[in-house]
Tab-separated table of C-alpha atoms in Angstrom:
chain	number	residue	atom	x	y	z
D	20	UNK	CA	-30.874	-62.958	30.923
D	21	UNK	CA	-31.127	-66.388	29.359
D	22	UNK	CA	-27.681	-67.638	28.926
D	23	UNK	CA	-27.132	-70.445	31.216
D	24	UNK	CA	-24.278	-70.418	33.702
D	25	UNK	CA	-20.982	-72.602	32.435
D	26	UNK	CA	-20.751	-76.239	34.623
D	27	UNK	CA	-18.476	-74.375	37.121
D	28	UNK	CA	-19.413	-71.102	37.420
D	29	UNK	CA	-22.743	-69.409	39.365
D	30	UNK	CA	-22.163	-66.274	36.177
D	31	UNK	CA	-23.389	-66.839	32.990
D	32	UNK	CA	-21.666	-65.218	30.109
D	33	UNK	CA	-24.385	-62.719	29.843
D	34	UNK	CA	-23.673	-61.580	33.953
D	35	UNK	CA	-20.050	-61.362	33.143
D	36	UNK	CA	-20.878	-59.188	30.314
D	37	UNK	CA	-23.065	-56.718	33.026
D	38	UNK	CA	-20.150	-56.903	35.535
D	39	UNK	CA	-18.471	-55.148	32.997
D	40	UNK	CA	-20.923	-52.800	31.996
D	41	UNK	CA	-21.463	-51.878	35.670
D	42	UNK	CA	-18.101	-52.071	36.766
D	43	UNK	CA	-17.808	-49.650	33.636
D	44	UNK	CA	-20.986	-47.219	34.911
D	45	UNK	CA	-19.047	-47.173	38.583
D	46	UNK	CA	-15.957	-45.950	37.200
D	47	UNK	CA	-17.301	-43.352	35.364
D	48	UNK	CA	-20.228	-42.235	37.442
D	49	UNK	CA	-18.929	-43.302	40.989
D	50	UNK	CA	-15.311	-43.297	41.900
D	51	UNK	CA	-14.058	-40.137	40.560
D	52	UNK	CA	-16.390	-38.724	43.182
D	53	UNK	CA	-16.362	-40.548	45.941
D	54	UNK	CA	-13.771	-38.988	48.105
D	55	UNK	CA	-15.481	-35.223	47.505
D	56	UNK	CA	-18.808	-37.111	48.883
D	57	UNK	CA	-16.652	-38.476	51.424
D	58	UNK	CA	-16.013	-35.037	52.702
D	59	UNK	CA	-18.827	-33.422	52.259
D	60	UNK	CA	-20.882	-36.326	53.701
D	61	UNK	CA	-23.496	-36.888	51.531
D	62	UNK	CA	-23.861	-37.436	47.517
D	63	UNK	CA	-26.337	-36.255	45.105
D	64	UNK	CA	-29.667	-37.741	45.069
D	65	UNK	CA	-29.574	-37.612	41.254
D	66	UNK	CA	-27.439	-40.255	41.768
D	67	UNK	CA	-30.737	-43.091	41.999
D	68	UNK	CA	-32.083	-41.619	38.606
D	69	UNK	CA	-28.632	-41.986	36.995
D	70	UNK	CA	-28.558	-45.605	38.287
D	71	UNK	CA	-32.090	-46.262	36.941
D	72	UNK	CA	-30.940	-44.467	33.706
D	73	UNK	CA	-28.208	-47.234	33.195
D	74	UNK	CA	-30.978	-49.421	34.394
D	75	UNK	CA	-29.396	-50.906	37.614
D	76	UNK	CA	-32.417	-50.840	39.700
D	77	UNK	CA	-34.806	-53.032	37.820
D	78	UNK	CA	-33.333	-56.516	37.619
D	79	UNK	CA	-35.560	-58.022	40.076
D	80	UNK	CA	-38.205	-56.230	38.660
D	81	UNK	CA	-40.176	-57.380	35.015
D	82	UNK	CA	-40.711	-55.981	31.959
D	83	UNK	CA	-44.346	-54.655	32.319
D	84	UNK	CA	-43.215	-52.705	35.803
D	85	UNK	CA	-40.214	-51.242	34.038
D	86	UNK	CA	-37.393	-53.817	34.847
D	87	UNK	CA	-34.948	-56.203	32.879
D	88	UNK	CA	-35.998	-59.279	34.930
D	89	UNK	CA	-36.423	-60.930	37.275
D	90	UNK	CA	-33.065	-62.034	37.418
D	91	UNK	CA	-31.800	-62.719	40.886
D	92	UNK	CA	-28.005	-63.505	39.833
D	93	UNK	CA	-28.181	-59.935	37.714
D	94	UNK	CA	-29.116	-58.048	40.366
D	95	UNK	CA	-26.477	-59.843	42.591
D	96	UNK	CA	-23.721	-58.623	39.966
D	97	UNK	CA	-25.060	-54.937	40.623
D	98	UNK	CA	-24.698	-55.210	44.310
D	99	UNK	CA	-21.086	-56.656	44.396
D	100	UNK	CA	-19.666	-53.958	41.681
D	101	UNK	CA	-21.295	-51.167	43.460
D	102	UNK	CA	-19.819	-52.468	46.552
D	103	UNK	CA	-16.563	-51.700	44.924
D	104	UNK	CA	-17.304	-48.318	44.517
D	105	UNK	CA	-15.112	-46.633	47.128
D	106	UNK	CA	-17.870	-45.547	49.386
D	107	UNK	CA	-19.770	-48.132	51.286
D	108	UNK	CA	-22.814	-45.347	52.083
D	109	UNK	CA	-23.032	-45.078	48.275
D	110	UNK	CA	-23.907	-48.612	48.094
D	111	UNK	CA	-25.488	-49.154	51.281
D	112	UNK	CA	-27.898	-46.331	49.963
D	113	UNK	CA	-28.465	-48.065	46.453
D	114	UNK	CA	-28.885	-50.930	48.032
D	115	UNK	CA	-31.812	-49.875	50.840
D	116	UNK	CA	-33.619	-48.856	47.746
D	117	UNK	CA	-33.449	-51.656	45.367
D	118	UNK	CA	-33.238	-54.540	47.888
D	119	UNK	CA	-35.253	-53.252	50.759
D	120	UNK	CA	-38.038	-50.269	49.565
D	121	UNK	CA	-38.567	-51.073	46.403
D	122	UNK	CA	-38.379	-54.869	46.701
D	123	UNK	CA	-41.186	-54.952	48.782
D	124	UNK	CA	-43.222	-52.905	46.651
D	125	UNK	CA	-42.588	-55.063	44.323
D	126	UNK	CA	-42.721	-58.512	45.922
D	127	UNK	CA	-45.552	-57.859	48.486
D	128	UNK	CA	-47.481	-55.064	46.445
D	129	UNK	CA	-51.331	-55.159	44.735
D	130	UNK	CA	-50.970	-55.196	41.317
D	131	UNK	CA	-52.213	-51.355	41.902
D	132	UNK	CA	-49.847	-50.974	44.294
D	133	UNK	CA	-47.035	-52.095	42.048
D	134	UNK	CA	-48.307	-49.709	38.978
D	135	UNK	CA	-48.367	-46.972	41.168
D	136	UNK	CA	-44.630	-47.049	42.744
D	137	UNK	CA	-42.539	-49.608	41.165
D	138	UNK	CA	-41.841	-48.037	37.714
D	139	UNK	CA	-41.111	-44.663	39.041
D	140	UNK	CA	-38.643	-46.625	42.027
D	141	UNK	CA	-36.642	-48.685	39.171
D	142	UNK	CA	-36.459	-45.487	37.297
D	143	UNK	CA	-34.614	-43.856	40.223
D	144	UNK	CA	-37.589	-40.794	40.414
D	145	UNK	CA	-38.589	-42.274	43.774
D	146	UNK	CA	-36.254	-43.087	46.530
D	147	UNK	CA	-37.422	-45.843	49.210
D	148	UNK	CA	-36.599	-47.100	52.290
D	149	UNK	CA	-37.536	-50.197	54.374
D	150	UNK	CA	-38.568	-49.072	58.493
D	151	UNK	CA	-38.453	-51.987	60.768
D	152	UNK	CA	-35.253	-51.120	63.317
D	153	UNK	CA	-36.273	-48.868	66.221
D	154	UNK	CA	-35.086	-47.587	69.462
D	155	UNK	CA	-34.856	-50.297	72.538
D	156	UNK	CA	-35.843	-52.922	69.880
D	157	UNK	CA	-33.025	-52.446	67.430
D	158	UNK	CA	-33.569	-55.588	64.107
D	159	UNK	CA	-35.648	-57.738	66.729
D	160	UNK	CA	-38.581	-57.604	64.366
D	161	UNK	CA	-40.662	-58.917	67.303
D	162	UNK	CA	-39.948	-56.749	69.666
D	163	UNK	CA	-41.211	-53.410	67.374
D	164	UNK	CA	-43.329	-50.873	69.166
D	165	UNK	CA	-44.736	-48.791	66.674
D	166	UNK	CA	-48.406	-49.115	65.987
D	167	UNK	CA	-50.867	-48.588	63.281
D	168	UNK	CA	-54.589	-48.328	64.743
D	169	UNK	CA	-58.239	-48.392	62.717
D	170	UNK	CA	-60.032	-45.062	62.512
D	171	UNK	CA	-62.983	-45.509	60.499
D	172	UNK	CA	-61.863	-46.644	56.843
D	173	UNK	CA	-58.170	-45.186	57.714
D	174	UNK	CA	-55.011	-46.331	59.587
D	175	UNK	CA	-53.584	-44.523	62.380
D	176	UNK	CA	-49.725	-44.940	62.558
D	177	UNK	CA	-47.492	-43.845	65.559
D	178	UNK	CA	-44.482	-44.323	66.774
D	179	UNK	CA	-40.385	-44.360	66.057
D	180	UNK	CA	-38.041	-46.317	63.645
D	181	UNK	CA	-34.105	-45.861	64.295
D	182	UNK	CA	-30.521	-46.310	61.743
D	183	UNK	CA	-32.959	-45.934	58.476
D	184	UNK	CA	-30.614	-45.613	55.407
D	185	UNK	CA	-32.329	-43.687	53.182
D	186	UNK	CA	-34.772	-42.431	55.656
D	187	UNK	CA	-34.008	-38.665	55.637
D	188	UNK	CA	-35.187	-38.334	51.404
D	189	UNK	CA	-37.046	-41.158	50.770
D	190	UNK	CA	-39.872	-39.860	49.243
D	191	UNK	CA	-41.702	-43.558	50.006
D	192	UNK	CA	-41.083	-45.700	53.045
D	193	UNK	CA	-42.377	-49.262	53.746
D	194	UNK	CA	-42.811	-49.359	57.430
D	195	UNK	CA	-43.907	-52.763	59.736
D	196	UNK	CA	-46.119	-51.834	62.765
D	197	UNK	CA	-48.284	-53.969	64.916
D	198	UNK	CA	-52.335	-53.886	64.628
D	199	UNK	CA	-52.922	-56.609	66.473
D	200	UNK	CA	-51.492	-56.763	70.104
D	201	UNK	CA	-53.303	-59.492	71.552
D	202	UNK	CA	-51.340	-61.640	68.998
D	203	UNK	CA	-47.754	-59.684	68.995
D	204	UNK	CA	-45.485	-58.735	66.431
D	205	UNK	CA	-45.376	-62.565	64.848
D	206	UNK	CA	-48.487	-62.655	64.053
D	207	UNK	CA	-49.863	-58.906	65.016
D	208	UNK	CA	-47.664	-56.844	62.444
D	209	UNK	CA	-48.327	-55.316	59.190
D	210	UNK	CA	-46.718	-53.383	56.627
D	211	UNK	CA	-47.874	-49.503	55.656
D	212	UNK	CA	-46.956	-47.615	52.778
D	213	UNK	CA	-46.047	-44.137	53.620
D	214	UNK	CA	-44.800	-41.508	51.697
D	215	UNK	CA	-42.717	-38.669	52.915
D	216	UNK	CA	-45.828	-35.791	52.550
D	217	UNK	CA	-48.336	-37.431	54.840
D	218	UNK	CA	-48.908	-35.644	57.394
D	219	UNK	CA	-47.340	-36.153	61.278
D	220	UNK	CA	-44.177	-38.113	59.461
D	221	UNK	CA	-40.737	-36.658	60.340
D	222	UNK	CA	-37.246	-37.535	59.786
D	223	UNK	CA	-34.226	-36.776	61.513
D	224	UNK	CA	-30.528	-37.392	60.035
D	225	UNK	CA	-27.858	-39.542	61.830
D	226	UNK	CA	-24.422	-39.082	62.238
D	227	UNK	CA	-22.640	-42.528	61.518
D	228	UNK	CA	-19.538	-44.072	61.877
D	229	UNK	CA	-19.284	-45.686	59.080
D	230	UNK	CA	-21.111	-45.323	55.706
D	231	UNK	CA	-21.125	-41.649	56.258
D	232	UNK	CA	-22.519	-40.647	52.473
D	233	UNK	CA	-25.586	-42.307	53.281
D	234	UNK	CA	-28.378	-40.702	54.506
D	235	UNK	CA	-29.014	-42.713	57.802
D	236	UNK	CA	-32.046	-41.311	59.774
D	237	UNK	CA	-34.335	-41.732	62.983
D	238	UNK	CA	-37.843	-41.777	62.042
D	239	UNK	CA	-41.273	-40.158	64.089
D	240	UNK	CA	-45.012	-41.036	62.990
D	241	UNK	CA	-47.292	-38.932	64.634
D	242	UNK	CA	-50.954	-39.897	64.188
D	243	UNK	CA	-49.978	-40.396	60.468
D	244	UNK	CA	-53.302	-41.381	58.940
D	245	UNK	CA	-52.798	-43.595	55.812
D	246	UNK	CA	-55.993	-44.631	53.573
D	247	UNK	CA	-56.913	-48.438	53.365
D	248	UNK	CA	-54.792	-48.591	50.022
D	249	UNK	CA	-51.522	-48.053	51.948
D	250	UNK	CA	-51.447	-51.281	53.640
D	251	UNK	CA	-48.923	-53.047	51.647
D	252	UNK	CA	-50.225	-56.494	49.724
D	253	UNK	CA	-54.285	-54.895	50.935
D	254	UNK	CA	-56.251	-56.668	52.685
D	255	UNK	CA	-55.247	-60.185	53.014
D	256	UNK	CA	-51.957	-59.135	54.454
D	257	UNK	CA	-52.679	-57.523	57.425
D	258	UNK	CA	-51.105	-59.455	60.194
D	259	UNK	CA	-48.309	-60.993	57.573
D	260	UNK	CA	-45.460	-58.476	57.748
D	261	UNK	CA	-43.151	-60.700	60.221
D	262	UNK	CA	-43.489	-63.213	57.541
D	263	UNK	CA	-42.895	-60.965	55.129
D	264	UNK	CA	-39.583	-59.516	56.392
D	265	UNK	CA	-38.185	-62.928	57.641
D	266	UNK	CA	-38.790	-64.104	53.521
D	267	UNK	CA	-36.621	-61.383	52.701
D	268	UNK	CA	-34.016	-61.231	55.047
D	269	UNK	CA	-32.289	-63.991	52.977
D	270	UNK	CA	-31.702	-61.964	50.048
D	271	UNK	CA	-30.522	-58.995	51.920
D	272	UNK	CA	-28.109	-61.126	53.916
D	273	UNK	CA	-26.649	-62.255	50.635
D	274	UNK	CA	-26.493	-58.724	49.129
D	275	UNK	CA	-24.582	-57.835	52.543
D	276	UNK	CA	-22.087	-61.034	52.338
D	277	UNK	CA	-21.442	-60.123	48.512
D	278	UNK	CA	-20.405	-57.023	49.345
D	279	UNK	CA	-18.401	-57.673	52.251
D	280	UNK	CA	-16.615	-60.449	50.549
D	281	UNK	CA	-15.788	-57.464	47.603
D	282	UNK	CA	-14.871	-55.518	50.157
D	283	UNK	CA	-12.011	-57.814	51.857
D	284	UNK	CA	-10.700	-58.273	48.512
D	285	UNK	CA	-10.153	-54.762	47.570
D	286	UNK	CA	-8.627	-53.970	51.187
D	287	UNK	CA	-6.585	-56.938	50.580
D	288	UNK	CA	-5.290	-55.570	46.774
D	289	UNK	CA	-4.655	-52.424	48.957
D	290	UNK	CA	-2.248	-54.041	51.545
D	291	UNK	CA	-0.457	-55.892	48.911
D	292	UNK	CA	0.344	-53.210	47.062
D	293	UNK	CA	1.450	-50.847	50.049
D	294	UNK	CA	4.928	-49.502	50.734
D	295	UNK	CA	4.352	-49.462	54.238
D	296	UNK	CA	4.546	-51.874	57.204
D	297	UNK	CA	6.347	-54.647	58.523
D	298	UNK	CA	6.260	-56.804	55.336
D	299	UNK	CA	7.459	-59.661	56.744
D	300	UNK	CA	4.744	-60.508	59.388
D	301	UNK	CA	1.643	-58.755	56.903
D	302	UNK	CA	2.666	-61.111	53.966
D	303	UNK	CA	2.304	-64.308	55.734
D	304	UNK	CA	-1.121	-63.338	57.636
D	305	UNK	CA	-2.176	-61.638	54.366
D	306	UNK	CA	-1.732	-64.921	52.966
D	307	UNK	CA	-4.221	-66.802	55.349
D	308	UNK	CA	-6.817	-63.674	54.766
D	309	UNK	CA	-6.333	-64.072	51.006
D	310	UNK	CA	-7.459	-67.993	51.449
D	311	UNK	CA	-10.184	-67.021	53.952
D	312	UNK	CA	-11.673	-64.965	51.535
D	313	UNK	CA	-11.646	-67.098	48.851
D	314	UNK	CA	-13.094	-69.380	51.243
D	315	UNK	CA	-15.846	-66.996	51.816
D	316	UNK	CA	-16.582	-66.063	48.629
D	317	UNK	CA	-17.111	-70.347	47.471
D	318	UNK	CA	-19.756	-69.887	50.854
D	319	UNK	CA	-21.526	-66.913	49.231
D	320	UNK	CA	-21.769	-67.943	46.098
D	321	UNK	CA	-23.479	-71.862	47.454
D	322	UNK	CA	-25.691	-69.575	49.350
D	323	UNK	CA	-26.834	-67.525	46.738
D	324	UNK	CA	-27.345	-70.948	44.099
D	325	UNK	CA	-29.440	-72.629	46.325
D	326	UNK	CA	-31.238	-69.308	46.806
D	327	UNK	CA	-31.736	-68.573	43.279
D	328	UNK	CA	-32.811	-71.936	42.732
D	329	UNK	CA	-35.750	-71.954	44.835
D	330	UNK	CA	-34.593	-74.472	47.653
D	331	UNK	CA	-34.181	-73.908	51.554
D	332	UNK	CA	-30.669	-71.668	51.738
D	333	UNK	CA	-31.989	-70.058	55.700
D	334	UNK	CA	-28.732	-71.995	57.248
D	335	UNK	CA	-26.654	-71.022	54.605
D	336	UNK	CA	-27.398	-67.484	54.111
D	337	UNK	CA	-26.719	-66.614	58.077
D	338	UNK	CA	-23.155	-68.729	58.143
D	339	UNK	CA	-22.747	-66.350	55.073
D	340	UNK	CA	-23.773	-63.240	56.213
D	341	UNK	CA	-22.106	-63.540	59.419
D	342	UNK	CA	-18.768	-65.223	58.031
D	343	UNK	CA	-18.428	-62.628	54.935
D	344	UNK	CA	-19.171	-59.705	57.050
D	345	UNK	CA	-16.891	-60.737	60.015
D	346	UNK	CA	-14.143	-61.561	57.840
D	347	UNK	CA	-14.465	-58.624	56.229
D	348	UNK	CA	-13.520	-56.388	59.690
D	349	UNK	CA	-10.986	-58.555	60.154
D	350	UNK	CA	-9.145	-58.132	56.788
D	351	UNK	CA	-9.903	-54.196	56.493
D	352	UNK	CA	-8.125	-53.993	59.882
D	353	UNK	CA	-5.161	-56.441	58.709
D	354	UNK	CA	-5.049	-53.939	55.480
D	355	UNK	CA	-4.461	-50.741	57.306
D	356	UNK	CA	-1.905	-52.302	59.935
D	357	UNK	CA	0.021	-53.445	56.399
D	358	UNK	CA	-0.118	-49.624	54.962
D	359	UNK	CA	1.057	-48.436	58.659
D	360	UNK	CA	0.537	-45.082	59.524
D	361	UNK	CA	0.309	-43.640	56.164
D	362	UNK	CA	-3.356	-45.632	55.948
D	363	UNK	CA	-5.054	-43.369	58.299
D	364	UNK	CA	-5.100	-40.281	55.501
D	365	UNK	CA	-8.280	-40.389	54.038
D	366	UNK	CA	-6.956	-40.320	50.113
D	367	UNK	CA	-5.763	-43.793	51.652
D	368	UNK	CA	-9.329	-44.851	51.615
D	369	UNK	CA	-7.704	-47.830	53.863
D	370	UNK	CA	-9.641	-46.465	57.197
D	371	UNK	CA	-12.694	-46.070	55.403
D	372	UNK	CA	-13.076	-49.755	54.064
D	373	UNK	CA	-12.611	-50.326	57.867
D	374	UNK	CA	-14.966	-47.784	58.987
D	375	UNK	CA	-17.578	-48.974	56.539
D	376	UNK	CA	-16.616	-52.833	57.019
D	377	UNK	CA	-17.533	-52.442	60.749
């Protein structure tokens, strides 16, 4: 997208003009749906090739790898509307493979790497997933046990990855484990392509709280012997996946804050618009959450500028992440005390913004 942004706005016309088309795609393809996938706990996996279809999975990604970009700001516009969805595991699931699998195909790949899985992944054929979280270490990239050894011109991989969304069908996985002890995860780790086939690889579904449509898995790697070609970037990037993931934890923290500011402001539209509740006392602290969000969507969006433009946005990113997402919590809960009692049905939808807020 060329179009430049207007003096006051982060949109350009042309983004405004996607919004709609995805906001558009959601309605038709989403919401009608969501509350059936609710219930049943899961939604089609045809889902990813009907997003590439509309091609919502490639704006990060260029032209001669099968995307639309890269356009940062476009692909920011996908991740808010789909946020709006009515199902945060819907989007949480999108997301993981877009902004997390895929991306690092894509960003840290060989070009044969990249001709290999990225067209199929922003064509929705191939599902992917990003495994760094595991049990006893939880995110604390440093602290990851799993470990990838040498065995003659192969890799060895073992070990465990926990709270994987997408892990249970991704059909490839980009997972971080150490080869070098001696110099720890910070300098000691390295990212493996693996794809759901190879042998001694096993996943296990979660049951979740929250975000209960997506499919949320604990991961096993049992001698899993991966060719030279599956470390990710070759060569040259053994060692570099703490890097790696620390360079790209920015742009999922913004992806997260977008959608928890979207979030807040649909519970919000919710609240306002209930029958239920002491009025009295949820319009005048509805009132301070309505300027708190606007307030955090201002942050967001000067996190996600300086981001785009190339300049040093670590500082604001976190205050955004954290601020968007704990707002967010905080406004779901404020939405369901203003619908009362008559929030907690699930046609409501009120409890499941909190659920998937949390």
């Amino acid at each position: 997208m060329t179009a430049p942004a207007t003096a006051h706005s982060l949109w350009s016309p042309a983004h405004e003009t996607l919004r709609g088309q995805v906001r558009a795609w959601v309605a038709d393809h989403v919401a009608p749906h969501v509350d059936a996938w609710e219930a049943a706990g899961a939604f089609p996996r045809e889902l990813f090739a009907a997003a590439g279809e509309a091609r919502l999975l490639g704006w990060k990604v260029d032209a001669e790898h099968g995307g639309a970009g890269p356009d940062l700001l476009a692909d920011a516009v996908v991740s808010e509307e789909m946020a709006a969805c009515g199902s945060g595991g819907v989007a949480a699931a999108i997301g993981a493979h877009k902004d997390l699998g895929a991306y690092y195909l894509w960003g840290f790949g060989t070009p044969e790497q990249r001709r290999r899985w990225v067209p199929a992944c922003v064509r929705g054929e191939l599902v992917t997933a990003l495994a760094v979280t595991e049990p006893g270490a939880g995110s604390d990239v440093a602290a990851i046990r799993t470990r990838a050894v040498r065995d003659g011109g192969d890799w060895v991989l073992d070990g465990a990855k926990t709270f994987i969304t997408n892990g249970a069908w991704a059909d490839v996985l980009v997972v971080a484990a150490v080869t070098d002890p001696q110099r720890g995860a910070h300098h000691g780790a390295t990212l493996f392509v693996v794809e759901s086939a190879d042998a001694g690889f096993a996943a296990r579904r979660l049951s979740t709280l929250g975000w209960r449509t997506s499919v949320t898995a604990e991961l096993t790697f049992d001698a899993v012997r991966l060719p030279a070609d599956r470390v990710l970037g070759g060569e040259a990037a053994i060692g570099g996946a703490f890097a790696a993931i620390m360079g790209n934890f920015q742009w999922e923290r913004l992806v997260l804050a977008l959608g928890a500011v979207r979030n807040a402001a649909d519970a919000l539209a919710v609240a306002a618009a209930a029958p239920g509740g002491d009025r009295r006392l949820c319009d005048h602290r509805l009132g301070d959450l309505l300027a708190e969000t606007a307030a955090a969507r201002a942050l967001v969006e000067h996190a996600l500028r300086r981001h785009v433009a190339g300049a040093d946005a670590v500082r604001e990113t976190s205050m955004a992440k954290f601020y968007a997402c704990e707002l967010a919590v905080r406004v779901c809960g404020a939405a369901l005390a203003a619908v009362g009692a008559d929030g907690l049905r699930a046609e409501r939808r009120v409890e499941r913004l909190l659920r998937d807020a949390r």
